[in-house]
PDB file of C-alpha atoms in Angstrom:
ATOM      1  CA  MET A   1       0.000   0.000   0.000  1.00  0.00           C
ATOM      2  CA  GLU A   2       1.228   3.505  -0.791  1.00  0.00           C
ATOM      3  CA  THR A   3       0.048   7.073  -0.366  1.00  0.00           C
ATOM      4  CA  THR A   4       0.448   9.736  -3.052  1.00  0.00           C
ATOM      5  CA  VAL A   5       0.504  13.433  -2.206  1.00  0.00           C
ATOM      6  CA  ASP A   6      -0.098  15.784  -5.116  1.00  0.00           C
ATOM      7  CA  GLU A   7      -1.809  19.076  -5.883  1.00  0.00           C
ATOM      8  CA  PRO A   8      -5.586  18.685  -5.933  1.00  0.00           C
ATOM      9  CA  SER A   9      -6.971  17.633  -9.314  1.00  0.00           C
ATOM     10  CA  TRP A  10      -9.181  20.745  -9.478  1.00  0.00           C
ATOM     11  CA  LEU A  11      -6.048  22.931  -9.211  1.00  0.00           C
ATOM     12  CA  ARG A  12      -4.234  21.017 -11.949  1.00  0.00           C
ATOM     13  CA  THR A  13      -7.281  21.335 -14.216  1.00  0.00           C
ATOM     14  CA  ALA A  14      -7.773  25.003 -13.335  1.00  0.00           C
ATOM     15  CA  SER A  15      -4.139  25.761 -14.172  1.00  0.00           C
ATOM     16  CA  TRP A  16      -4.550  24.392 -17.715  1.00  0.00           C
ATOM     17  CA  ILE A  17      -7.718  26.430 -18.241  1.00  0.00           C
ATOM     18  CA  GLY A  18      -7.079  29.483 -16.094  1.00  0.00           C
ATOM     19  CA  CYS A  19      -3.511  30.331 -17.079  1.00  0.00           C
ATOM     20  CA  PRO A  20      -4.277  30.720 -20.813  1.00  0.00           C
ATOM     21  CA  LEU A  21      -7.478  32.657 -20.059  1.00  0.00           C
ATOM     22  CA  VAL A  22      -5.678  35.042 -17.715  1.00  0.00           C
ATOM     23  CA  GLY A  23      -2.889  35.351 -20.277  1.00  0.00           C
ATOM     24  CA  GLY A  24      -5.389  36.264 -22.995  1.00  0.00           C
ATOM     25  CA  ALA A  25      -6.977  38.896 -20.762  1.00  0.00           C
ATOM     26  CA  LEU A  26      -3.559  40.312 -19.927  1.00  0.00           C
ATOM     27  CA  GLY A  27      -2.769  40.423 -23.648  1.00  0.00           C
ATOM     28  CA  VAL A  28      -5.764  42.694 -24.190  1.00  0.00           C
ATOM     29  CA  GLY A  29      -4.601  44.769 -21.222  1.00  0.00           C
ATOM     30  CA  VAL A  30      -1.111  45.113 -22.699  1.00  0.00           C
ATOM     31  CA  TRP A  31      -2.596  46.318 -25.984  1.00  0.00           C
ATOM     32  CA  ALA A  32      -4.733  48.893 -24.118  1.00  0.00           C
ATOM     33  CA  ILE A  33      -1.671  50.087 -22.188  1.00  0.00           C
ATOM     34  CA  ALA A  34       0.298  50.306 -25.448  1.00  0.00           C
ATOM     35  CA  ALA A  35      -2.423  52.541 -26.902  1.00  0.00           C
ATOM     36  CA  TRP A  36      -2.258  54.798 -23.839  1.00  0.00           C
ATOM     37  CA  VAL A  37       1.571  54.939 -23.770  1.00  0.00           C
ATOM     38  CA  SER A  38       1.818  55.718 -27.485  1.00  0.00           C
ATOM     39  CA  GLY A  39      -0.334  58.833 -26.885  1.00  0.00           C
ATOM     40  CA  LEU A  40       2.000  60.228 -24.208  1.00  0.00           C
ATOM     41  CA  ASP A  41       4.466  62.993 -25.017  1.00  0.00           C
ATOM     42  CA  ALA A  42       7.458  60.990 -23.794  1.00  0.00           C
ATOM     43  CA  PHE A  43       7.965  57.475 -22.464  1.00  0.00           C
ATOM     44  CA  PRO A  44      10.906  55.004 -22.545  1.00  0.00           C
ATOM     45  CA  PHE A  45      10.719  52.629 -25.530  1.00  0.00           C
ATOM     46  CA  GLN A  46       7.664  54.481 -26.804  1.00  0.00           C
ATOM     47  CA  GLY A  47       8.480  53.342 -30.342  1.00  0.00           C
ATOM     48  CA  VAL A  48       7.729  49.717 -29.421  1.00  0.00           C
ATOM     49  CA  PHE A  49       4.331  50.702 -28.069  1.00  0.00           C
ATOM     50  CA  LYS A  50       3.563  52.760 -31.191  1.00  0.00           C
ATOM     51  CA  VAL A  51       4.352  49.761 -33.416  1.00  0.00           C
ATOM     52  CA  LEU A  52       1.866  47.668 -31.416  1.00  0.00           C
ATOM     53  CA  THR A  53      -0.886  50.241 -31.914  1.00  0.00           C
ATOM     54  CA  LYS A  54      -0.226  50.571 -35.674  1.00  0.00           C
ATOM     55  CA  LEU A  55      -1.568  47.082 -36.348  1.00  0.00           C
ATOM     56  CA  PRO A  56      -5.038  47.227 -37.947  1.00  0.00           C
ATOM     57  CA  GLN A  57      -8.079  46.124 -35.959  1.00  0.00           C
ATOM     58  CA  PRO A  58      -9.282  43.442 -35.312  1.00  0.00           C
ATOM     59  CA  TRP A  59      -5.852  41.877 -35.936  1.00  0.00           C
ATOM     60  CA  ALA A  60      -4.176  43.864 -33.175  1.00  0.00           C
ATOM     61  CA  THR A  61      -6.621  42.622 -30.551  1.00  0.00           C
ATOM     62  CA  LEU A  62      -6.509  39.069 -31.888  1.00  0.00           C
ATOM     63  CA  ALA A  63      -2.683  39.116 -31.828  1.00  0.00           C
ATOM     64  CA  ALA A  64      -2.694  40.439 -28.259  1.00  0.00           C
ATOM     65  CA  VAL A  65      -5.155  37.753 -27.119  1.00  0.00           C
ATOM     66  CA  ALA A  66      -3.285  34.987 -28.978  1.00  0.00           C
ATOM     67  CA  GLY A  67       0.055  36.094 -27.546  1.00  0.00           C
ATOM     68  CA  GLY A  68      -1.412  36.142 -24.042  1.00  0.00           C
ATOM     69  CA  LEU A  69      -2.985  32.708 -24.529  1.00  0.00           C
ATOM     70  CA  VAL A  70       0.344  31.259 -25.651  1.00  0.00           C
ATOM     71  CA  LEU A  71       2.219  32.816 -22.729  1.00  0.00           C
ATOM     72  CA  GLY A  72      -0.458  31.539 -20.325  1.00  0.00           C
ATOM     73  CA  LEU A  73      -0.136  28.048 -21.784  1.00  0.00           C
ATOM     74  CA  VAL A  74       3.658  28.208 -21.410  1.00  0.00           C
ATOM     75  CA  PHE A  75       3.162  29.197 -17.764  1.00  0.00           C
ATOM     76  CA  ALA A  76       0.806  26.216 -17.252  1.00  0.00           C
ATOM     77  CA  VAL A  77       3.396  23.857 -18.789  1.00  0.00           C
ATOM     78  CA  VAL A  78       6.140  25.216 -16.502  1.00  0.00           C
ATOM     79  CA  TRP A  79       3.808  24.827 -13.515  1.00  0.00           C
ATOM     80  CA  ALA A  80       3.088  21.195 -14.453  1.00  0.00           C
ATOM     81  CA  VAL A  81       6.775  20.361 -14.960  1.00  0.00           C
ATOM     82  CA  GLU A  82       7.832  21.995 -11.676  1.00  0.00           C
ATOM     83  CA  ARG A  83       5.117  20.267  -9.600  1.00  0.00           C
ATOM     84  CA  LEU A  84       6.410  17.719  -7.060  1.00  0.00           C
ATOM     85  CA  VAL A  85       4.471  14.483  -6.546  1.00  0.00           C
ATOM     86  CA  VAL A  86       5.402  12.467  -3.456  1.00  0.00           C
ATOM     87  CA  THR A  87       4.542   8.775  -3.128  1.00  0.00           C
ATOM     88  CA  VAL A  88       5.194   7.115   0.225  1.00  0.00           C
ATOM     89  CA  SER A  89       5.218   3.392   0.970  1.00  0.00           C
ATOM     90  CA  PRO A  90       6.630   1.463   3.950  1.00  0.00           C
ATOM     91  CA  THR A  91       9.859   0.713   2.062  1.00  0.00           C
ATOM     92  CA  ARG A  92      10.315   3.641  -0.312  1.00  0.00           C
ATOM     93  CA  VAL A  93       9.714   7.344  -0.919  1.00  0.00           C
ATOM     94  CA  THR A  94       9.323   8.349  -4.556  1.00  0.00           C
ATOM     95  CA  LEU A  95       9.713  11.965  -5.653  1.00  0.00           C
ATOM     96  CA  VAL A  96       8.539  12.861  -9.161  1.00  0.00           C
ATOM     97  CA  ARG A  97       9.110  16.249 -10.787  1.00  0.00           C
ATOM     98  CA  GLY A  98       8.386  16.471 -14.497  1.00  0.00           C
ATOM     99  CA  ASP A  99      10.051  13.500 -16.180  1.00  0.00           C
ATOM    100  CA  LYS A 100      12.530  12.920 -13.330  1.00  0.00           C
ATOM    101  CA  THR A 101      11.790  10.230 -10.765  1.00  0.00           C
ATOM    102  CA  ARG A 102      13.803   9.701  -7.611  1.00  0.00           C
ATOM    103  CA  ARG A 103      13.298   6.569  -5.511  1.00  0.00           C
ATOM    104  CA  ILE A 104      14.655   6.678  -1.984  1.00  0.00           C
ATOM    105  CA  GLU A 105      15.035   3.435  -0.079  1.00  0.00           C
ATOM    106  CA  ALA A 106      16.919   4.384   3.080  1.00  0.00           C
ATOM    107  CA  ASP A 107      16.407   4.396   6.824  1.00  0.00           C
ATOM    108  CA  LEU A 108      15.137   7.869   7.532  1.00  0.00           C
ATOM    109  CA  GLU A 109      15.731   9.683  10.796  1.00  0.00           C
ATOM    110  CA  ALA A 110      13.681  12.757   9.928  1.00  0.00           C
ATOM    111  CA  VAL A 111      11.291  14.048   7.304  1.00  0.00           C
ATOM    112  CA  TYR A 112      10.183  17.691   7.469  1.00  0.00           C
ATOM    113  CA  LEU A 113       9.463  20.887   5.603  1.00  0.00           C
ATOM    114  CA  ASP A 114      12.172  23.529   5.782  1.00  0.00           C
ATOM    115  CA  GLY A 115      10.304  26.537   4.493  1.00  0.00           C
ATOM    116  CA  LYS A 116       9.073  25.421   1.068  1.00  0.00           C
ATOM    117  CA  GLU A 117      11.469  22.461   0.796  1.00  0.00           C
ATOM    118  CA  LEU A 118      10.762  18.832   1.653  1.00  0.00           C
ATOM    119  CA  VAL A 119      13.812  17.379   3.410  1.00  0.00           C
ATOM    120  CA  LEU A 120      14.634  13.702   4.028  1.00  0.00           C
ATOM    121  CA  ARG A 121      17.504  12.851   6.396  1.00  0.00           C
ATOM    122  CA  THR A 122      19.013   9.413   6.952  1.00  0.00           C
ATOM    123  CA  THR A 123      19.778   7.868  10.318  1.00  0.00           C
ATOM    124  CA  ASP A 124      23.459   8.768   9.900  1.00  0.00           C
ATOM    125  CA  GLY A 125      22.481  12.465   9.605  1.00  0.00           C
ATOM    126  CA  ARG A 126      22.934  12.860   5.847  1.00  0.00           C
ATOM    127  CA  GLU A 127      20.439  14.948   3.939  1.00  0.00           C
ATOM    128  CA  ILE A 128      19.423  12.576   1.187  1.00  0.00           C
ATOM    129  CA  ALA A 129      16.800  14.802  -0.478  1.00  0.00           C
ATOM    130  CA  ARG A 130      15.775  18.458  -0.485  1.00  0.00           C
ATOM    131  CA  GLU A 131      13.044  19.322  -2.959  1.00  0.00           C
ATOM    132  CA  LYS A 132      11.128  22.574  -3.427  1.00  0.00           C
ATOM    133  CA  THR A 133       7.390  22.007  -3.064  1.00  0.00           C
ATOM    134  CA  ASP A 134       4.090  23.783  -2.572  1.00  0.00           C
ATOM    135  CA  LEU A 135       2.558  20.730  -0.877  1.00  0.00           C
ATOM    136  CA  ARG A 136       1.301  21.453   2.621  1.00  0.00           C
ATOM    137  CA  THR A 137       2.356  19.930   5.926  1.00  0.00           C
ATOM    138  CA  SER A 138      -1.252  18.870   6.520  1.00  0.00           C
ATOM    139  CA  GLU A 139      -0.998  16.608   3.443  1.00  0.00           C
ATOM    140  CA  LEU A 140       2.580  15.396   3.778  1.00  0.00           C
ATOM    141  CA  ALA A 141       2.733  14.664   7.519  1.00  0.00           C
ATOM    142  CA  PRO A 142      -0.067  12.052   7.579  1.00  0.00           C
ATOM    143  CA  ALA A 143       1.320  10.319   4.475  1.00  0.00           C
ATOM    144  CA  PHE A 144       4.756   9.865   6.024  1.00  0.00           C
ATOM    145  CA  ALA A 145       3.455   9.057   9.528  1.00  0.00           C
ATOM    146  CA  GLU A 146       1.042   6.427   8.147  1.00  0.00           C
ATOM    147  CA  HIS A 147       3.994   4.491   6.731  1.00  0.00           C
ATOM    148  CA  GLY A 148       6.184   4.807   9.823  1.00  0.00           C
ATOM    149  CA  TYR A 149       8.487   7.654   8.810  1.00  0.00           C
ATOM    150  CA  PRO A 150       9.478  10.159  11.516  1.00  0.00           C
ATOM    151  CA  TRP A 151       7.766  13.424  10.499  1.00  0.00           C
ATOM    152  CA  LEU A 152       9.028  16.541  12.292  1.00  0.00           C
ATOM    153  CA  ASP A 153       6.877  19.664  12.516  1.00  0.00           C
ATOM    154  CA  GLU A 154       9.991  21.862  12.617  1.00  0.00           C
ATOM    155  CA  PRO A 155      13.459  21.448  11.111  1.00  0.00           C
ATOM    156  CA  PRO A 156      15.860  19.936  13.646  1.00  0.00           C
ATOM    157  CA  VAL A 157      18.460  22.120  15.305  1.00  0.00           C
ATOM    158  CA  GLU A 158      21.818  21.679  13.580  1.00  0.00           C
ATOM    159  CA  ARG A 159      24.505  20.115  15.766  1.00  0.00           C
TER     160      ARG A 159
END
């Protein structure tokens, strides 16, 4: 039996839908700001903003929305690749980020969050893993405790 800790499925789905939609909306906002900046008497890089506003309508708005959608989709892809998935079993801890999988089969002395990093320490005091994560203590602690790993609520004091 094993326990997997991951972002909620609604958040993963929302990121694939929401990021491109927000990006598209921001694209329209950037075009509106470009129109405003190009009308000012002086502004740094004003030429770039004037070029954006010279595009004929509706192509300018469509280009702004499409550019925002693409950037939002790129952000969603980066989010998905950077997400950490933790699977805990009595004999192994598996950490998956993107296409990289790390299997840890060691006697652990401590498992804890140090800020936004999941840390696994062996019984001889070595830090065997330190991975950035947005997973919460309330999700990770029960998964590790259920399988007999020593979860610490605070990082241990260094000796």
